[in-house]
mmCIF file of C-alpha atoms in Angstrom:
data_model
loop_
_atom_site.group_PDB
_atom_site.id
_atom_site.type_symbol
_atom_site.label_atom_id
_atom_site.label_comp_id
_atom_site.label_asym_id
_atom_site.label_seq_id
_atom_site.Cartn_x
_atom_site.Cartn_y
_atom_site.Cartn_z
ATOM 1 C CA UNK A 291 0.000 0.000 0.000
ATOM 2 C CA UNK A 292 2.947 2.319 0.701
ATOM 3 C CA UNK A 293 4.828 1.584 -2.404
ATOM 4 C CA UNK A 294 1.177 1.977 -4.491
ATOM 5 C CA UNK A 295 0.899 5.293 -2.765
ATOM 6 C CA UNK A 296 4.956 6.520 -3.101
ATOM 7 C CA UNK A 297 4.594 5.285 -7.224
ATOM 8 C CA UNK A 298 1.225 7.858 -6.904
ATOM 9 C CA UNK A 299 3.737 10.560 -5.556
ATOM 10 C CA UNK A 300 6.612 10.176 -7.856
ATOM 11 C CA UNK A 301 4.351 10.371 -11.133
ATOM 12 C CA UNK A 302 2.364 13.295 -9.559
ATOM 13 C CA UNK A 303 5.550 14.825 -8.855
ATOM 14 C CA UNK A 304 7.171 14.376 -11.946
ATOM 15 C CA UNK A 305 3.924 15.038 -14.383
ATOM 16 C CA UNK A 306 3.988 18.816 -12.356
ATOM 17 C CA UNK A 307 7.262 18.773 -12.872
ATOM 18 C CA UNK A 308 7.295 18.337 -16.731
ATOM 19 C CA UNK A 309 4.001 20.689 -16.925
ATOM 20 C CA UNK A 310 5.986 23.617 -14.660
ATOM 21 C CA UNK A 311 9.022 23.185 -17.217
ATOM 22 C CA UNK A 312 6.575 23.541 -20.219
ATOM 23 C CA UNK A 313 5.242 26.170 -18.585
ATOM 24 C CA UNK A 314 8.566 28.166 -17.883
ATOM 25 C CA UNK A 315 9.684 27.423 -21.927
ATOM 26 C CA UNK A 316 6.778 29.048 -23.269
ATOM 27 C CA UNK A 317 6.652 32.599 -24.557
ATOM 28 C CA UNK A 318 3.438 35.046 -24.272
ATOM 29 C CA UNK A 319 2.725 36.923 -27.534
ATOM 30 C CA UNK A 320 4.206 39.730 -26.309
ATOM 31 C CA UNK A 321 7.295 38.363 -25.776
ATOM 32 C CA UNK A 322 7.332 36.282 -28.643
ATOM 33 C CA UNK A 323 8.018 39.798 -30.431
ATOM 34 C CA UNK A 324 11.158 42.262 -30.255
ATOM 35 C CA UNK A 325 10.839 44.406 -26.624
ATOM 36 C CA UNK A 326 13.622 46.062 -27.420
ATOM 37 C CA UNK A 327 16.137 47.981 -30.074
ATOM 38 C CA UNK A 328 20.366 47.644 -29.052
ATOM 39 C CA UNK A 329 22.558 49.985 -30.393
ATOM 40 C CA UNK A 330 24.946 48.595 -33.275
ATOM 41 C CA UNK A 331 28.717 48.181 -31.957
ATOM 42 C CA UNK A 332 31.346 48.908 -34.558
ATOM 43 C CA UNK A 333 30.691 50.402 -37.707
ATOM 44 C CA UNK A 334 27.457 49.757 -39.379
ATOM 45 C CA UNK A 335 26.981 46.849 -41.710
ATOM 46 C CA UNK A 336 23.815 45.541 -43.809
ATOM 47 C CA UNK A 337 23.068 42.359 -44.423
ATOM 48 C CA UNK A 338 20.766 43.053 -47.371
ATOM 49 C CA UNK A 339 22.927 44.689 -50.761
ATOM 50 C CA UNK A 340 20.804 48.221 -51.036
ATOM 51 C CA UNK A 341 23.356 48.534 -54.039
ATOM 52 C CA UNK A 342 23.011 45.363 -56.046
ATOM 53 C CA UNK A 343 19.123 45.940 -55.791
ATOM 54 C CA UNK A 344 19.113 49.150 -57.130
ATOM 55 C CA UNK A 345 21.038 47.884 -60.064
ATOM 56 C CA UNK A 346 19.294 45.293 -60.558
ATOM 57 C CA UNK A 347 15.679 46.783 -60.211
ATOM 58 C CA UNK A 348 17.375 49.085 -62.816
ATOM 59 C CA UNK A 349 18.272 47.384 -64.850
ATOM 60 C CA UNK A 350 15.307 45.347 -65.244
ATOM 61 C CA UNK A 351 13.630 48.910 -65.919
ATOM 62 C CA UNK A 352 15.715 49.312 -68.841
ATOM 63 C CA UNK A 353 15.894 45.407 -70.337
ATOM 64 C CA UNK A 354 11.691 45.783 -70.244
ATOM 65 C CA UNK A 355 12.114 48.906 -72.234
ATOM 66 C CA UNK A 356 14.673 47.825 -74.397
ATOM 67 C CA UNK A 357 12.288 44.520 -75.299
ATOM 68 C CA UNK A 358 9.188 46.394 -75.863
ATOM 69 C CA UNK A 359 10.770 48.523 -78.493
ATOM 70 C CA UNK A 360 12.364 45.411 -80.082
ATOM 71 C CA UNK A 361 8.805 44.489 -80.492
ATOM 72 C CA UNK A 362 7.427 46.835 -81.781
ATOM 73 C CA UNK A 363 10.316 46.539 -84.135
ATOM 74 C CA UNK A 364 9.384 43.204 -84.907
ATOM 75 C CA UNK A 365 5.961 43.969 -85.536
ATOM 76 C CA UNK A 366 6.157 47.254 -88.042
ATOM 77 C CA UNK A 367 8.629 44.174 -89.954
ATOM 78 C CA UNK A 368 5.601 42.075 -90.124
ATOM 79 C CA UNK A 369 2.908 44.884 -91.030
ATOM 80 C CA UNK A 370 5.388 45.909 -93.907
ATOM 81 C CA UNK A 371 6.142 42.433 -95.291
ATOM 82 C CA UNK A 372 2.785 41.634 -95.166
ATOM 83 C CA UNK A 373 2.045 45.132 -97.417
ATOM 84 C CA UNK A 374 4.754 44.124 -99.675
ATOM 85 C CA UNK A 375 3.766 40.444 -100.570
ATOM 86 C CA UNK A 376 -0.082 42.485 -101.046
ATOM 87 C CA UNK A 377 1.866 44.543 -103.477
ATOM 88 C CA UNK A 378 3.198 41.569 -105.094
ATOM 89 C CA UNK A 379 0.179 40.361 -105.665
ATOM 90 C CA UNK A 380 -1.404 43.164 -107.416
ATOM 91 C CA UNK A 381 1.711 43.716 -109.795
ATOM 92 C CA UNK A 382 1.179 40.081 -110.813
ATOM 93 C CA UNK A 383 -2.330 40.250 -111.171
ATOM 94 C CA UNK A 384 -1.488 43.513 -113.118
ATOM 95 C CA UNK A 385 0.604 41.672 -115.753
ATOM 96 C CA UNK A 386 -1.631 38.793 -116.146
ATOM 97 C CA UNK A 387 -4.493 41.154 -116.831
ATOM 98 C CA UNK A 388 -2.412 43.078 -119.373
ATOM 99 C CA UNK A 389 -0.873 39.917 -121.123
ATOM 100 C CA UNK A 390 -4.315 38.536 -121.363
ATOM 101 C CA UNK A 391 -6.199 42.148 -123.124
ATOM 102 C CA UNK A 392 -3.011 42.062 -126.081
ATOM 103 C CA UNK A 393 -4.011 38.756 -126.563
ATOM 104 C CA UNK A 394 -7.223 39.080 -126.316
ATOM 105 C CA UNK A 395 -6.799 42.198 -129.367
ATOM 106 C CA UNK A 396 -4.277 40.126 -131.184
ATOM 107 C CA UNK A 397 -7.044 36.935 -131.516
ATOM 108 C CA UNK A 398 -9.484 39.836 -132.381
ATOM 109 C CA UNK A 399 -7.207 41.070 -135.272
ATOM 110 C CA UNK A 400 -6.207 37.649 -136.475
ATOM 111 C CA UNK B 252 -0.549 59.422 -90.227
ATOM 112 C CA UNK B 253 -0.199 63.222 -90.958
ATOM 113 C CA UNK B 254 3.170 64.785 -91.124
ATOM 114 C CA UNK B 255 2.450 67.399 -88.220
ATOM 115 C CA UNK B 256 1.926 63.881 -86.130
ATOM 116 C CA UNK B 257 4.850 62.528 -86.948
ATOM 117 C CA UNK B 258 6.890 65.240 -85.920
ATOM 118 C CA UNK B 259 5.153 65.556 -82.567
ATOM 119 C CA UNK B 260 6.047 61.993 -82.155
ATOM 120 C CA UNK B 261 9.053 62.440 -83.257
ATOM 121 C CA UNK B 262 9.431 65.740 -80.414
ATOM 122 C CA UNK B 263 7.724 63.649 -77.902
ATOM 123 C CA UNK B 264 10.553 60.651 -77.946
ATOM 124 C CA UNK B 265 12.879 63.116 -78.181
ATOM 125 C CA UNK B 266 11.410 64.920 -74.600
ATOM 126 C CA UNK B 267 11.209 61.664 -73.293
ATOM 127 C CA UNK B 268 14.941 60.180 -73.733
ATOM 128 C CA UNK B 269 16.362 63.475 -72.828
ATOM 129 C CA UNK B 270 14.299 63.782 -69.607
ATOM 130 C CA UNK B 271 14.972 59.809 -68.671
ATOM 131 C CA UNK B 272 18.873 60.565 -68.709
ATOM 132 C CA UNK B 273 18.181 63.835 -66.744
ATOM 133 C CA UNK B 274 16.390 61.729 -64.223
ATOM 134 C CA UNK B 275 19.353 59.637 -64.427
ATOM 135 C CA UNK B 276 21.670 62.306 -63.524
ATOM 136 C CA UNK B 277 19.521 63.357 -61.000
ATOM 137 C CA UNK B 278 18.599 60.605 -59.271
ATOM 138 C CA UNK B 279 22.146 59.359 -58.567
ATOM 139 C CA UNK B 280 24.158 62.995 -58.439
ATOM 140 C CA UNK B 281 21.432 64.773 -56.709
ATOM 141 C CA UNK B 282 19.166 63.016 -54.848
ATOM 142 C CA UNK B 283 20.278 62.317 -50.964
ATOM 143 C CA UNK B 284 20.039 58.548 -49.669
ATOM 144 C CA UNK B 285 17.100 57.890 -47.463
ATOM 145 C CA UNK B 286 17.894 58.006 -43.439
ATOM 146 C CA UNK B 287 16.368 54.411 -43.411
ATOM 147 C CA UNK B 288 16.315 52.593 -46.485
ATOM 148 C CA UNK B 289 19.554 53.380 -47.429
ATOM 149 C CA UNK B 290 20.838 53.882 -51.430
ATOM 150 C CA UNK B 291 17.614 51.360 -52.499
ATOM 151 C CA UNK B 292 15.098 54.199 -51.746
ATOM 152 C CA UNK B 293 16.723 55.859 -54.961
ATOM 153 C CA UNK B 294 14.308 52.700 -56.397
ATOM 154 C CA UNK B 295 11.114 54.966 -55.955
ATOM 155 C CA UNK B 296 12.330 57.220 -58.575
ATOM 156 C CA UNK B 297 11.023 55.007 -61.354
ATOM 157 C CA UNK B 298 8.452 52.728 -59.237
ATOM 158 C CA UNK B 299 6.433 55.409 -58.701
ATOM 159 C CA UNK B 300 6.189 57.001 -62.326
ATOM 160 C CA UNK B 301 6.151 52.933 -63.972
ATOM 161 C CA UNK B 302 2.748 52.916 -61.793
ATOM 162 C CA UNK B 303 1.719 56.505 -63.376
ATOM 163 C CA UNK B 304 2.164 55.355 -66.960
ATOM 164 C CA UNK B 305 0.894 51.796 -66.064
ATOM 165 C CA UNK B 306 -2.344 54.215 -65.264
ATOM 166 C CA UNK B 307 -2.107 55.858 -68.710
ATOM 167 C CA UNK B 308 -1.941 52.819 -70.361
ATOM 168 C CA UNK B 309 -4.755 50.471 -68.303
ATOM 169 C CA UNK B 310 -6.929 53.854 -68.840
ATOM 170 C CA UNK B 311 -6.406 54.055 -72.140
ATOM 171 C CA UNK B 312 -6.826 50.296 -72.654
ATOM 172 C CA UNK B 313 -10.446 50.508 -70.762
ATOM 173 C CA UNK B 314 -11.262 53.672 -72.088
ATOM 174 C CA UNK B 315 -10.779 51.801 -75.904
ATOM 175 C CA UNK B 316 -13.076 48.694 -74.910
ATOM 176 C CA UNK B 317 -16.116 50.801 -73.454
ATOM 177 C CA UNK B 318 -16.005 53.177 -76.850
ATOM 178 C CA UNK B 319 -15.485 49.883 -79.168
ATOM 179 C CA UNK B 320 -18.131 48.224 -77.362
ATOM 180 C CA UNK B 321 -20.324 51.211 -77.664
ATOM 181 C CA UNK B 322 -19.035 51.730 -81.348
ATOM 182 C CA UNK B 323 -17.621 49.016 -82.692
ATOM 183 C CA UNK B 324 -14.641 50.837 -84.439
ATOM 184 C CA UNK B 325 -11.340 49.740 -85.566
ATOM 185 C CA UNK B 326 -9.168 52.704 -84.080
ATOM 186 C CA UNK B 327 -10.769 52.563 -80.463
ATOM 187 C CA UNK B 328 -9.959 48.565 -80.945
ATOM 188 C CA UNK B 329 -6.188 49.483 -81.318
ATOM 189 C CA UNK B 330 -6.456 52.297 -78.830
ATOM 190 C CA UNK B 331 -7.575 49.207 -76.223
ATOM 191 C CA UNK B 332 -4.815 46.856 -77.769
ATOM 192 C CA UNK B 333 -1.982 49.887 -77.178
ATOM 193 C CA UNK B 334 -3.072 50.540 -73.978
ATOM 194 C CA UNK B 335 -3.325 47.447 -72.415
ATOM 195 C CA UNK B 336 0.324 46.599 -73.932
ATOM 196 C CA UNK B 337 2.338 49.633 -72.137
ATOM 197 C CA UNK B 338 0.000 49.159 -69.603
ATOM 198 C CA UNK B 339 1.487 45.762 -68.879
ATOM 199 C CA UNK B 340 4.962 47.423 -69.500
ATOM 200 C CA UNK B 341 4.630 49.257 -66.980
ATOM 201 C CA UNK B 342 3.075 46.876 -64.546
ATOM 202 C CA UNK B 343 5.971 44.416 -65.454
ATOM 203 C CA UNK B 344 8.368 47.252 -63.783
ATOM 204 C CA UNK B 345 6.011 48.332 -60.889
ATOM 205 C CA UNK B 346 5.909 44.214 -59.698
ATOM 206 C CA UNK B 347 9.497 43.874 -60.370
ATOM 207 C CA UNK B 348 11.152 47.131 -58.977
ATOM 208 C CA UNK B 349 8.709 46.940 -55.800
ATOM 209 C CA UNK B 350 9.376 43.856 -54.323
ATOM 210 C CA UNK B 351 13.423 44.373 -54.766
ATOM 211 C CA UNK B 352 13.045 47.637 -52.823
ATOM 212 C CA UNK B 353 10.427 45.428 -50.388
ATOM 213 C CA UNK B 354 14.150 43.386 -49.590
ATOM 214 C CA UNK B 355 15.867 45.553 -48.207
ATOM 215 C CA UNK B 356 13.069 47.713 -46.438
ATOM 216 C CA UNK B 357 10.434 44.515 -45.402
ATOM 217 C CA UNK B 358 12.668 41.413 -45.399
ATOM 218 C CA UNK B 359 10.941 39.818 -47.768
ATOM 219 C CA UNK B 360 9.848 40.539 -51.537
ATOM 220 C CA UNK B 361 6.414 39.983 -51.031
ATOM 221 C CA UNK B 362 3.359 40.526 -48.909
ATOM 222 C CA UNK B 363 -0.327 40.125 -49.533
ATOM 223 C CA UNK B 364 -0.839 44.005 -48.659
ATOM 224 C CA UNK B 365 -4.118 45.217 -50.484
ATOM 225 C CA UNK B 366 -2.288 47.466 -52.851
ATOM 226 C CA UNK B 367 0.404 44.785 -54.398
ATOM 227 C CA UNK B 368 -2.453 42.278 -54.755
ATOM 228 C CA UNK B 369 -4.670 44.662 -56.557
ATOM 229 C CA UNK B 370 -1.789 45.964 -58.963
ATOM 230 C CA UNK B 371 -1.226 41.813 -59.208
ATOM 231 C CA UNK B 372 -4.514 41.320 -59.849
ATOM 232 C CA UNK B 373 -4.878 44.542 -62.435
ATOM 233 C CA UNK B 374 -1.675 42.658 -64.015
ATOM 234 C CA UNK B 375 -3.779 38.799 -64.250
ATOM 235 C CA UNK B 376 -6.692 40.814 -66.247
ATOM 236 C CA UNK B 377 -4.867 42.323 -68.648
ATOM 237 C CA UNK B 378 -2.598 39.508 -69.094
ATOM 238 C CA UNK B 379 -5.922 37.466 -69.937
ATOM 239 C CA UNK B 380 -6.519 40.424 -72.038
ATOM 240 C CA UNK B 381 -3.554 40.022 -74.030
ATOM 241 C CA UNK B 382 -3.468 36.365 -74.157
ATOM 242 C CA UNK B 383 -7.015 36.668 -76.074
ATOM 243 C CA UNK B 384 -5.659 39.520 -78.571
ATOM 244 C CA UNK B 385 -2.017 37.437 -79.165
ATOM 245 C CA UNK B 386 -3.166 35.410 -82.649
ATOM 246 C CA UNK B 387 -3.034 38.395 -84.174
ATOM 247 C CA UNK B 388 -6.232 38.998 -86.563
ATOM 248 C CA UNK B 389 -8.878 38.623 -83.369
ATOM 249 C CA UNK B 390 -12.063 38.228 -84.385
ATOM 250 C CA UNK B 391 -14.984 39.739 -83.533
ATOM 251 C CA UNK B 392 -16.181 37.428 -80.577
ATOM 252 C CA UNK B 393 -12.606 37.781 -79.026
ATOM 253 C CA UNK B 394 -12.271 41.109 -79.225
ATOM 254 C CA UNK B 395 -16.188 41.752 -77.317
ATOM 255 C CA UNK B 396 -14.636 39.117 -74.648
ATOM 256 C CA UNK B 397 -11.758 41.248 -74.353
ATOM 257 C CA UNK B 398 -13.298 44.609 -73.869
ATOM 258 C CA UNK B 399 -15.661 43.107 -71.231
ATOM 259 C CA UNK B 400 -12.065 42.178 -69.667
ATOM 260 C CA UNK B 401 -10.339 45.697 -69.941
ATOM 261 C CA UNK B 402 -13.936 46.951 -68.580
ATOM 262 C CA UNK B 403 -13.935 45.010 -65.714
ATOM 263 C CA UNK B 404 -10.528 45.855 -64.532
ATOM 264 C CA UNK B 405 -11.393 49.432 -64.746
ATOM 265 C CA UNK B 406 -12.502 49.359 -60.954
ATOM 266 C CA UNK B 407 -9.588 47.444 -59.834
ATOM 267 C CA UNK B 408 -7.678 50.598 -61.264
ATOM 268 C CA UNK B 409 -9.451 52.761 -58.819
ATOM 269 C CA UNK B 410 -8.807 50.016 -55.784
ATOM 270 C CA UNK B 411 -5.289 50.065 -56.634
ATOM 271 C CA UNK B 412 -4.941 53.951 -56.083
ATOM 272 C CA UNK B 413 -7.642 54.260 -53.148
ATOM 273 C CA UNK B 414 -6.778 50.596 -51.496
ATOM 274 C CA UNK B 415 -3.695 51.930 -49.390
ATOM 275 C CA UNK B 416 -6.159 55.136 -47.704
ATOM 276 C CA UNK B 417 -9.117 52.716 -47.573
ATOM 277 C CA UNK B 418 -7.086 49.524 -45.891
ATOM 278 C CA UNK B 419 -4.766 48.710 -43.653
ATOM 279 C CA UNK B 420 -1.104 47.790 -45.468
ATOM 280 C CA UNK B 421 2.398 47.539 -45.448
ATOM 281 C CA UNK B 422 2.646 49.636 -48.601
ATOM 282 C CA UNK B 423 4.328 53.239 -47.923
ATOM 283 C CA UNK B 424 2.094 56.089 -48.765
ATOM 284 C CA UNK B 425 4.452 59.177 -48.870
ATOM 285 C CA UNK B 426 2.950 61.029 -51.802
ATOM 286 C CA UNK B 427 -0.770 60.115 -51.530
ATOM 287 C CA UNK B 428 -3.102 62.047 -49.328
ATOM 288 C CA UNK B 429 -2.117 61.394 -45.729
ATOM 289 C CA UNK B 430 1.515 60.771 -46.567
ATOM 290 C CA UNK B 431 4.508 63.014 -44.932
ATOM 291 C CA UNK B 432 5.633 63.975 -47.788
ATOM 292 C CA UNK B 433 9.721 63.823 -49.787
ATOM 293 C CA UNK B 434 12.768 65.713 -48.526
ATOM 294 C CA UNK B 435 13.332 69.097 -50.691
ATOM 295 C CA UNK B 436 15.867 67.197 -52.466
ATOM 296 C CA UNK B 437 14.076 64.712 -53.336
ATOM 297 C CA UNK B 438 11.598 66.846 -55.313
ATOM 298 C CA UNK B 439 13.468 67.480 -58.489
ATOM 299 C CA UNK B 440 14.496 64.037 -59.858
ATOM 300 C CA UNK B 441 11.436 62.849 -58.459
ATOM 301 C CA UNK B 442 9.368 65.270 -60.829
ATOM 302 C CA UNK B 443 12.101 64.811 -63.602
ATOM 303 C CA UNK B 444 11.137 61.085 -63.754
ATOM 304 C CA UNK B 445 6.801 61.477 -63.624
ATOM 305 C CA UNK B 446 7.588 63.819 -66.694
ATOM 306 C CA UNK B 447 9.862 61.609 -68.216
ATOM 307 C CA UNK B 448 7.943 58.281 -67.633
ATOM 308 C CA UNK B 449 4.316 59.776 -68.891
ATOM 309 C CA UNK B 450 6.399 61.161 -72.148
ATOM 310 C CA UNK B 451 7.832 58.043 -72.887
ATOM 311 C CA UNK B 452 3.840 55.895 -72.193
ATOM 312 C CA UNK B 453 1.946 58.821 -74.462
ATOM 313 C CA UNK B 454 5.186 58.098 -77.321
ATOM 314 C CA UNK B 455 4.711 53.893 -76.995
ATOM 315 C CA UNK B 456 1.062 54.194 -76.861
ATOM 316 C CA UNK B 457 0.914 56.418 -79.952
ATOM 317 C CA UNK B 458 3.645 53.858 -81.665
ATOM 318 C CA UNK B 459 1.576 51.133 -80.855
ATOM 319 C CA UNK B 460 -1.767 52.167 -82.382
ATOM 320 C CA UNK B 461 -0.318 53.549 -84.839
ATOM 321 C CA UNK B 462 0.981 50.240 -85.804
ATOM 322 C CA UNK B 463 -2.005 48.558 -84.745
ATOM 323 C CA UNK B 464 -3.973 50.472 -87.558
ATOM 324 C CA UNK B 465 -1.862 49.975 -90.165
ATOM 325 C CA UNK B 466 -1.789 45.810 -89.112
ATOM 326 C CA UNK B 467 -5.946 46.138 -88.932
ATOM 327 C CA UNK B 468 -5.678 47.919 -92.384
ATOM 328 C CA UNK B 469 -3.011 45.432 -94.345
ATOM 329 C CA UNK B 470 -5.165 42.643 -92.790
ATOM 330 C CA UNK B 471 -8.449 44.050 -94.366
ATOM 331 C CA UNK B 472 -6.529 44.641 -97.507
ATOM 332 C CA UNK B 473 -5.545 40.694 -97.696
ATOM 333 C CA UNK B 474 -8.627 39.937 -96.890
ATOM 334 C CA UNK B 475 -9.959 41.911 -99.923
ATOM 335 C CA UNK B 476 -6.515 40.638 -101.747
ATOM 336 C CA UNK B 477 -8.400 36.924 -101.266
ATOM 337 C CA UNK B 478 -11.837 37.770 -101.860
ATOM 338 C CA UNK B 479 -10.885 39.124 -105.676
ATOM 339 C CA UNK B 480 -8.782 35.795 -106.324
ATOM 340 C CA UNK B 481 -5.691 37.062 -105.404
ATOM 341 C CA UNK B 482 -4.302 35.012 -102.861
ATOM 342 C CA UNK B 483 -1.320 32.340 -102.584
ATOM 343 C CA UNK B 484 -3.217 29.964 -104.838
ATOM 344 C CA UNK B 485 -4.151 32.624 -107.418
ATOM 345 C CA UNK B 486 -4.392 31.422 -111.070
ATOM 346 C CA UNK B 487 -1.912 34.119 -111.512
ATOM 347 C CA UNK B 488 0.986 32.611 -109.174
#
């Protein structure tokens, strides 16, 4: 009966035990944020490149540019060889019509 | 186009370069670093005036689909088509240039802050907007989808400019009402850049429809090319 009721103890004990240490590892919300600011020692470094992402934001600014006017390059190409093969067609159609009227007046005269 | 048109064109690119490489100048000769942020704030100088002309062009785009819709004409067509192309330039550079100067002065590139996922959003429309235009000769039931798409984003354009007064955010608001306002210095280049920036969306958007028309018109001509035996197969080839 006195072991039964020293086992009781020990596992109440300990259970408390483990919940108290639980207890004492977790943070409240406020603490789980920053409380406070400290002073940097030495000179001042950054972590984050300010420099390379200017550059780089930059430079994408000017590559986006750059591209669009390629395009619309690309596209006045298109508009005129389309314009031109349109052309092409109509001087050939041109010719055929003519070649076929002087024949048409030559089998006339004959 | 007219000959008076081209030269103002012509004057307008002109304005435009010149003012970019004052900005330039400016913006890394003139312009103080921020107390905070560092060199990156110098990032503003063309985030802000991308997300002007991004503006222009989205306006411009939704301003074309209601009068096509309403009209049916070929030249508000292309002024929807230009538009909603340097729009997306310019969005391309506002969701690039923002989240590298979100780096350095968040910690991270991205946050789900009301105005970046409106602009994002603004960006998904008009991207489905261009998708639908890319084959080229649209027809007429893709171009009526289309406008109702540039139509519909027209709102978002007025939650991207109202969403950082009407909701809480991350985003800075230094030159909207409520904001504190630049350092003296920081005026010119900033100014310098706006001008330069609209300039250079008024010169691509007049490019583009200008090109757009003549595509609409050489496609109409094939078609007409086609329709009076002319085409590849001709008897004539």
């Amino acid at each position: 009966m006195r072991l039964k009721a020293l086992a009781a103890a020990l596992i109440a004990w300990g259970s408390s035990a483990l919940a108290f240490a639980q207890d004492a590892g977790a943070e409240t919300a406020a603490q789980s944020r920053s409380t406070q600011f400290v002073a940097v020692r030495g000179p001042q470094t950054e972590h984050v490149p300010g420099g390379a992402l200017l550059i780089i934001a930059y430079g994408i600014v000017f590559v986006l540019l750059l591209l669009y006017v390629l395009r619309l390059f690309r596209l006045q190409a298109k508009t005129d060889e389309t314009l031109a093969q349109l052309g092409e067609r109509i001087d050939r159609a041109d010719r055929a019509g003519a070649d076929g009227a002087a024949e048409a007046k030559r089998a006339e005269r004959g | 186009m007219s000959r008076a048109a081209t030269n103002a064109l012509k004057t307008v690119a002109g304005l435009a370069i010149a003012l970019t490489a004052a900005s330039i100048y400016l913006i890394f000769f003139v312009a103080p670093a921020e107390e905070q942020m560092g060199i990156v704030q110098k990032i503003f100088y063309f985030h802000v005036p991308s997300a002007f002309a991004m503006y222009i062009g989205f306006g411009c785009a939704a301003l074309g689909s209601v009068m096509y819709l309403v009209r049916r004409s070929d030249g508000w067509d292309a002024l929807a088509v230009a538009g909603a192309e340097v729009g997306m330039l310019f969005c391309l550079i506002v969701l690039t240039t923002g989240p590298l100067w979100a780096r350095k002065a968040w910690g991270h590139f991205w946050t789900w802050d009301p105005r970046l996922t409106t602009t994002l959003l603004g960006a998904l429309i008009f991207a489905a907007y261009l998708a639908l235009r890319s084959s080229g000769d649209a027809g007429e039931a893709e171009r009526r989808f289309a406008a109702g798409l540039a139509v519909l984003a027209l709102p978002n354009l007025f939650l991207i400019h109202y969403s950082v007064q009407r909701w809480r955010g991350t985003h800075p608001t230094v030159i909207t009402k409520g904001g504190g306002g630049l350092a003296p210095q920081m005026v010119p280049p900033f100014i310098c850049s706006v001008v330069a920036f609209t300039l250079l969306a008024i010169w691509l958007l007049a490019l583009r429809v200008r090109m757009e028309r003549q595509h609409q018109r050489a496609s109409a001509l094939t078609m007409d090319a086609l329709r009076l035996g002319l085409g590849e197969d001709d008897p004539c080839d």
